[in-house]
CSV table of C-alpha atoms and ligand atoms in Angstrom, one decimal:
chain,number,residue,atom,x,y,z
A,543,MET,CA,-8.3,-0.5,-16.4
A,544,PRO,CA,-4.8,-1.1,-15.0
A,545,ILE,CA,-5.9,-2.4,-11.6
A,546,ALA,CA,-8.5,-4.9,-12.9
A,547,ASP,CA,-6.1,-7.8,-13.0
A,548,PRO,CA,-5.3,-8.8,-9.4
A,549,GLU,CA,-2.9,-11.1,-7.7
A,550,VAL,CA,-5.4,-13.3,-5.7
A,551,LEU,CA,-3.6,-15.3,-3.0
A,552,ALA,CA,-5.1,-17.7,-0.5
A,553,ASP,CA,-5.0,-15.7,2.7
A,554,GLY,CA,-3.5,-12.8,4.7
A,555,PRO,CA,-0.2,-14.6,5.4
A,556,ALA,CA,0.3,-15.5,1.7
A,557,VAL,CA,-0.4,-11.9,0.8
A,558,ALA,CA,2.1,-10.7,3.4
A,559,GLU,CA,4.9,-12.9,2.1
A,560,TRP,CA,4.2,-11.9,-1.5
A,561,VAL,CA,4.3,-8.2,-0.7
A,562,ALA,CA,7.3,-8.4,1.6
A,563,ALA,CA,9.3,-10.1,-1.2
A,564,ARG,CA,8.2,-7.4,-3.6
A,565,LEU,CA,9.2,-4.6,-1.2
A,566,LEU,CA,12.6,-6.1,-0.6
A,567,GLN,CA,13.2,-6.6,-4.3
A,568,ALA,CA,12.4,-2.9,-4.9
A,569,ARG,CA,14.8,-1.9,-2.2
A,570,LEU,CA,17.6,-4.0,-3.6
A,571,ASP,CA,16.9,-3.3,-7.3
A,572,HIS,CA,16.5,0.5,-6.9
A,573,PRO,CA,18.2,1.7,-3.7
A,574,GLU,CA,18.2,5.2,-5.1
A,575,LEU,CA,14.4,5.4,-5.1
A,576,PRO,CA,12.5,5.8,-1.8
A,577,LEU,CA,10.0,3.2,-0.8
A,578,GLY,CA,6.5,4.6,0.0
A,579,LEU,CA,5.2,2.9,3.2
A,580,ALA,CA,1.8,2.6,4.8
A,581,THR,CA,0.5,1.7,8.3
A,582,GLY,CA,-2.7,-0.1,9.5
A,583,ARG,CA,-3.6,-3.6,10.3
A,584,THR,CA,-3.2,-4.8,6.7
A,585,MET,CA,0.5,-3.9,6.9
A,586,GLU,CA,1.4,-5.5,10.3
A,587,PRO,CA,1.8,-9.1,8.8
A,588,VAL,CA,3.6,-7.5,5.7
A,589,TYR,CA,6.3,-6.0,8.0
A,590,GLY,CA,6.4,-9.2,10.0
A,591,ALA,CA,7.1,-11.2,6.9
A,592,LEU,CA,9.7,-8.7,5.7
A,593,VAL,CA,11.5,-8.8,9.0
A,594,GLY,CA,11.5,-12.6,9.0
A,595,ARG,CA,13.0,-12.7,5.5
A,596,VAL,CA,15.7,-10.2,6.3
A,597,ARG,CA,16.7,-12.0,9.5
A,598,ALA,CA,17.3,-15.1,7.4
A,599,TRP,CA,19.9,-13.2,5.2
A,600,PRO,CA,23.6,-13.3,5.8
A,601,GLN,CA,24.8,-10.4,7.9
A,602,PRO,CA,26.6,-8.5,5.1
A,603,ARG,CA,23.4,-8.4,3.0
A,604,GLN,CA,21.4,-7.2,6.0
A,605,GLN,CA,23.9,-4.4,6.5
A,606,THR,CA,23.6,-3.4,2.9
A,607,LEU,CA,19.9,-3.1,3.4
A,608,ARG,CA,20.4,-0.9,6.5
A,609,ASP,CA,23.0,1.2,4.8
A,610,HIS,CA,20.7,2.0,1.9
A,611,TRP,CA,17.3,2.1,3.5
A,612,CYS,CA,15.1,5.1,2.5
A,613,SER,CA,11.4,5.3,3.0
A,614,PHE,CA,8.6,7.9,3.2
A,615,ASN,CA,5.4,7.1,5.0
A,616,LEU,CA,2.1,8.2,3.7
A,617,ASP,CA,0.6,9.9,6.8
A,618,GLU,CA,0.6,10.7,10.5
A,619,TYR,CA,-2.0,11.9,13.0
A,620,VAL,CA,-1.9,15.6,14.0
A,621,GLY,CA,-0.9,15.9,17.6
A,622,LEU,CA,0.9,12.6,17.9
A,623,GLY,CA,4.7,12.3,17.9
A,624,PRO,CA,7.1,9.3,17.9
A,625,GLY,CA,6.8,9.1,21.7
A,626,ASP,CA,3.1,8.3,21.5
A,627,PRO,CA,2.5,4.6,21.0
A,628,ASP,CA,-0.5,5.3,18.8
A,629,SER,CA,1.5,7.5,16.4
A,630,PHE,CA,2.4,6.1,13.0
A,631,ALA,CA,6.0,6.9,13.8
A,632,ALA,CA,5.8,4.6,16.8
A,633,PHE,CA,4.1,2.0,14.6
A,634,MET,CA,6.9,2.1,12.1
A,635,ASP,CA,9.5,1.9,14.8
A,636,ARG,CA,7.9,-1.2,16.4
A,637,GLN,CA,7.2,-3.0,13.1
A,638,LEU,CA,10.3,-2.2,11.1
A,639,ALA,CA,13.0,0.1,12.4
A,640,ALA,CA,13.6,-1.6,15.7
A,641,PRO,CA,13.5,-5.2,14.5
A,642,LEU,CA,15.7,-4.5,11.5
A,643,GLY,CA,18.1,-2.1,13.3
A,644,LEU,CA,17.4,0.7,10.9
A,645,GLU,CA,18.4,4.3,11.7
A,646,ARG,CA,15.2,6.1,12.5
A,647,ALA,CA,16.2,9.0,10.3
A,648,ARG,CA,16.0,6.7,7.3
A,649,LEU,CA,12.3,6.3,7.8
A,650,GLN,CA,10.6,9.6,7.0
A,651,LEU,CA,7.2,10.5,8.3
A,652,PRO,CA,5.3,13.8,8.5
A,653,ASP,CA,5.8,15.5,11.9
A,654,GLY,CA,2.5,15.2,13.8
A,655,LEU,CA,3.7,17.6,16.4
A,656,ALA,CA,4.5,20.5,14.0
A,657,SER,CA,3.0,23.8,15.2
A,658,ASP,CA,1.6,24.5,11.7
A,659,PRO,CA,0.3,21.2,10.3
A,660,SER,CA,-0.5,22.6,6.8
A,661,LEU,CA,3.0,24.0,6.5
A,662,GLU,CA,4.4,20.7,7.7
A,663,ALA,CA,2.4,18.8,5.1
A,664,ARG,CA,3.8,21.0,2.3
A,665,ARG,CA,7.3,20.7,3.8
A,666,TYR,CA,7.0,16.9,3.8
A,667,GLY,CA,5.8,16.8,0.2
A,668,ALA,CA,8.7,19.1,-0.9
A,669,GLU,CA,11.2,16.8,1.0
A,670,LEU,CA,9.8,13.8,-0.9
A,671,ALA,CA,10.1,15.6,-4.2
A,672,ALA,CA,13.7,16.6,-3.3
A,673,ALA,CA,14.5,12.9,-2.7
A,674,GLY,CA,13.3,12.1,-6.2
A,675,GLY,CA,9.7,10.9,-5.4
A,676,ILE,CA,8.6,7.4,-4.6
A,677,GLY,CA,9.8,4.3,-6.4
A,678,LEU,CA,7.4,1.7,-5.1
A,679,GLN,CA,4.4,2.9,-3.1
A,680,LEU,CA,2.6,0.5,-0.7
A,681,LEU,CA,-1.0,1.3,-0.2
A,682,GLY,CA,-3.8,-0.1,2.0
A,683,LEU,CA,-7.5,0.7,1.4
A,684,GLY,CA,-9.8,2.5,3.8
A,685,LEU,CA,-13.4,1.2,4.2
A,686,ASN,CA,-14.6,4.4,2.6
A,687,GLY,CA,-12.1,4.1,-0.2
A,688,HIS,CA,-9.4,6.4,1.2
A,689,ILE,CA,-5.7,5.9,0.4
A,690,GLY,CA,-3.3,7.4,2.8
A,691,PHE,CA,-5.7,9.7,4.6
A,692,ASN,CA,-7.2,11.2,1.5
A,693,GLU,CA,-10.8,11.1,2.4
A,694,PRO,CA,-13.8,11.4,0.0
A,695,PRO,CA,-14.5,13.7,-1.7
A,696,CYS,CA,-10.9,14.1,-3.0
A,697,GLY,CA,-9.7,15.2,-6.4
A,698,ALA,CA,-6.7,13.8,-8.2
A,699,GLU,CA,-5.0,17.2,-8.0
A,700,THR,CA,-4.8,17.0,-4.2
A,701,ARG,CA,-1.3,17.5,-2.9
A,702,SER,CA,0.2,16.7,0.6
A,703,CYS,CA,-2.0,18.4,3.1
A,704,CYS,CA,-3.7,18.4,6.5
A,705,VAL,CA,-7.1,16.7,6.4
A,706,THR,CA,-10.0,16.3,8.8
A,707,LEU,CA,-10.7,12.6,9.3
A,708,SER,CA,-14.2,11.3,8.5
A,709,ALA,CA,-16.4,9.7,11.1
A,710,SER,CA,-16.0,6.4,9.2
A,711,THR,CA,-12.2,6.5,9.3
A,712,ARG,CA,-12.1,7.5,13.0
A,713,ALA,CA,-14.4,4.5,13.7
A,714,GLN,CA,-12.3,2.2,11.5
A,715,ASN,CA,-9.1,3.2,13.4
A,716,ALA,CA,-10.7,3.3,16.9
A,717,GLY,CA,-9.3,-0.1,17.9
A,718,ALA,CA,-5.8,1.4,18.4
A,719,PHE,CA,-7.3,4.1,20.7
A,720,GLY,CA,-9.2,1.9,23.2
A,721,GLY,CA,-12.2,1.4,20.9
A,722,SER,CA,-13.4,5.0,21.1
A,723,PRO,CA,-13.7,6.9,17.8
A,724,GLN,CA,-13.6,10.2,19.8
A,725,ALA,CA,-10.1,9.3,21.0
A,726,VAL,CA,-8.8,9.1,17.4
A,727,PRO,CA,-7.2,12.4,16.4
A,728,ALA,CA,-9.5,14.6,14.4
A,729,GLN,CA,-6.9,15.6,11.8
A,730,ALA,CA,-4.0,14.0,10.0
A,731,LEU,CA,-1.2,14.9,7.6
A,732,THR,CA,-1.1,12.9,4.4
A,733,LEU,CA,0.6,12.7,1.1
A,734,GLY,CA,-1.9,13.7,-1.6
A,735,LEU,CA,-3.0,11.9,-4.8
A,736,VAL,CA,-0.5,13.9,-6.7
A,737,GLU,CA,2.5,12.4,-4.8
A,738,ILE,CA,0.9,8.9,-4.7
A,739,LEU,CA,0.2,8.9,-8.5
A,740,ALA,CA,3.7,10.1,-9.1
A,741,ALA,CA,5.1,6.9,-7.8
A,742,ARG,CA,6.8,4.7,-10.4
A,743,GLU,CA,4.9,1.7,-9.2
A,744,ILE,CA,2.0,1.1,-6.8
A,745,LEU,CA,1.1,-2.0,-4.7
A,746,LEU,CA,-2.4,-1.9,-3.4
A,747,VAL,CA,-2.9,-4.5,-0.7
A,748,VAL,CA,-6.4,-5.5,0.4
A,749,THR,CA,-7.2,-8.3,2.8
A,750,GLY,CA,-10.2,-9.6,4.8
A,751,ALA,CA,-13.9,-10.0,4.1
A,752,ALA,CA,-14.7,-6.5,5.5
A,753,LYS,CA,-12.9,-4.9,2.5
A,754,ALA,CA,-14.8,-6.9,-0.1
A,755,PRO,CA,-17.6,-4.3,-0.7
A,756,VAL,CA,-15.2,-1.4,-1.1
A,757,LEU,CA,-12.9,-3.4,-3.3
A,758,GLN,CA,-15.9,-4.3,-5.6
A,759,ARG,CA,-16.7,-0.6,-5.8
A,760,LEU,CA,-13.2,0.2,-6.7
A,761,LEU,CA,-13.1,-2.4,-9.5
A,762,GLN,CA,-16.4,-1.2,-10.9
A,763,ASP,CA,-16.3,2.6,-10.5
A,764,PRO,CA,-14.6,5.0,-12.9
A,765,PRO,CA,-12.1,7.4,-11.4
A,766,GLY,CA,-13.9,10.0,-9.3
A,767,PRO,CA,-13.7,12.0,-6.1
A,768,GLN,CA,-16.2,9.9,-4.1
A,769,LEU,CA,-13.8,7.0,-4.0
A,770,PRO,CA,-10.2,8.4,-3.7
A,771,ALA,CA,-8.6,5.0,-4.5
A,772,SER,CA,-10.4,5.0,-7.9
A,773,TRP,CA,-7.9,7.6,-9.1
A,774,LEU,CA,-5.4,4.7,-9.1
A,775,HIS,CA,-7.1,3.6,-12.4
A,776,LEU,CA,-5.2,6.5,-14.0
A,777,HIS,CA,-1.8,5.0,-13.0
A,778,PRO,CA,0.0,2.8,-15.5
A,779,ALA,CA,1.6,0.4,-13.0
A,780,VAL,CA,-0.7,-0.6,-10.2
A,781,THR,CA,-0.6,-4.2,-8.8
A,782,LEU,CA,-3.6,-5.2,-6.7
A,783,VAL,CA,-2.7,-7.9,-4.2
A,784,VAL,CA,-5.7,-9.5,-2.4
A,785,ASP,CA,-6.6,-12.5,-0.4
A,786,ARG,CA,-9.7,-14.6,-1.3
A,787,ALA,CA,-11.7,-13.1,1.5
A,788,ALA,CA,-11.4,-9.6,0.2
A,789,TRP,CA,-11.8,-10.8,-3.4
A,790,GLY,CA,-15.1,-12.2,-2.2
A,791,ARG,CA,-15.2,-15.2,-4.5
A,792,GLY,CA,-14.2,-18.1,-2.3
B,1127,LIG,C1,-5.6,3.9,7.6
B,1127,LIG,C2,-4.3,4.5,7.0
B,1127,LIG,C3,-4.1,4.0,5.6
B,1127,LIG,C4,-4.4,2.5,5.7
B,1127,LIG,C5,-5.9,2.3,5.7
B,1127,LIG,C6,-6.4,0.9,6.0
B,1127,LIG,O1,-6.4,4.8,8.2
B,1127,LIG,N1,-4.3,5.9,6.9
B,1127,LIG,O2,-2.8,4.2,5.2
B,1127,LIG,O3,-3.9,1.9,4.6
B,1127,LIG,O4,-6.4,3.2,6.7
B,1127,LIG,O5,-6.2,0.5,7.3
B,1127,LIG,P1,-6.3,-1.0,7.8
B,1127,LIG,O6,-5.2,-1.7,7.1
B,1127,LIG,O7,-6.1,-1.0,9.3
B,1127,LIG,O8,-7.6,-1.5,7.4
């Protein structure tokens, strides 16, 4: 299966540097193709490494990156807007847009404050399609095997939509909401498997020992709805990047 041959690196910082270099390469090689970006704890060191690399560039090269930046995030909580520090819009602003001096409009996310979330999810999917679809898609992995916010069970034909978050996901993400799963929004907008699998390339990033069991499931299971990430086996160009802790073999 395409994702069976991972890039195993020593630790989280090594993974972050590797992924940051790959994202920047994609931005420079294919400025016409939007990047697909993700949020979560896995991505914080990745964006930190990316910002560190760009700040070491000469100013004209930094400006070229700013002038050509185009990215679409996977997901957003329903009910949270950019002004809420727990929104993914605010996360992207803190991690990437502000430190790099990127225009906010160049980082697209679904609008968590839209009055009709299902309509907004479809609008966002259509906007991505109009931009040509994703070039390189960055993905983290949920403890229940979700990618984006595509919760199990989830078919490969799922398009951008509004989803109800599982108890497991609300518990996983409670840290950002004062530790209370009930404080995590009950619903989210997410790109679907259709938009994710349409990316030209996918980088799946998995770090930390807590992810070792779900990663082993992913590597063993055939594609199926109970583990949404398993649909990635159907994609021809997935690179799995892991640290030794997640790999679970030293
Ligand atoms: C979150 C996000 C995903 C993210 C995943 C892993 O809920 N919706 O896009 O990749 O779950 O999160 P973390 O990196 O914090 O473990």
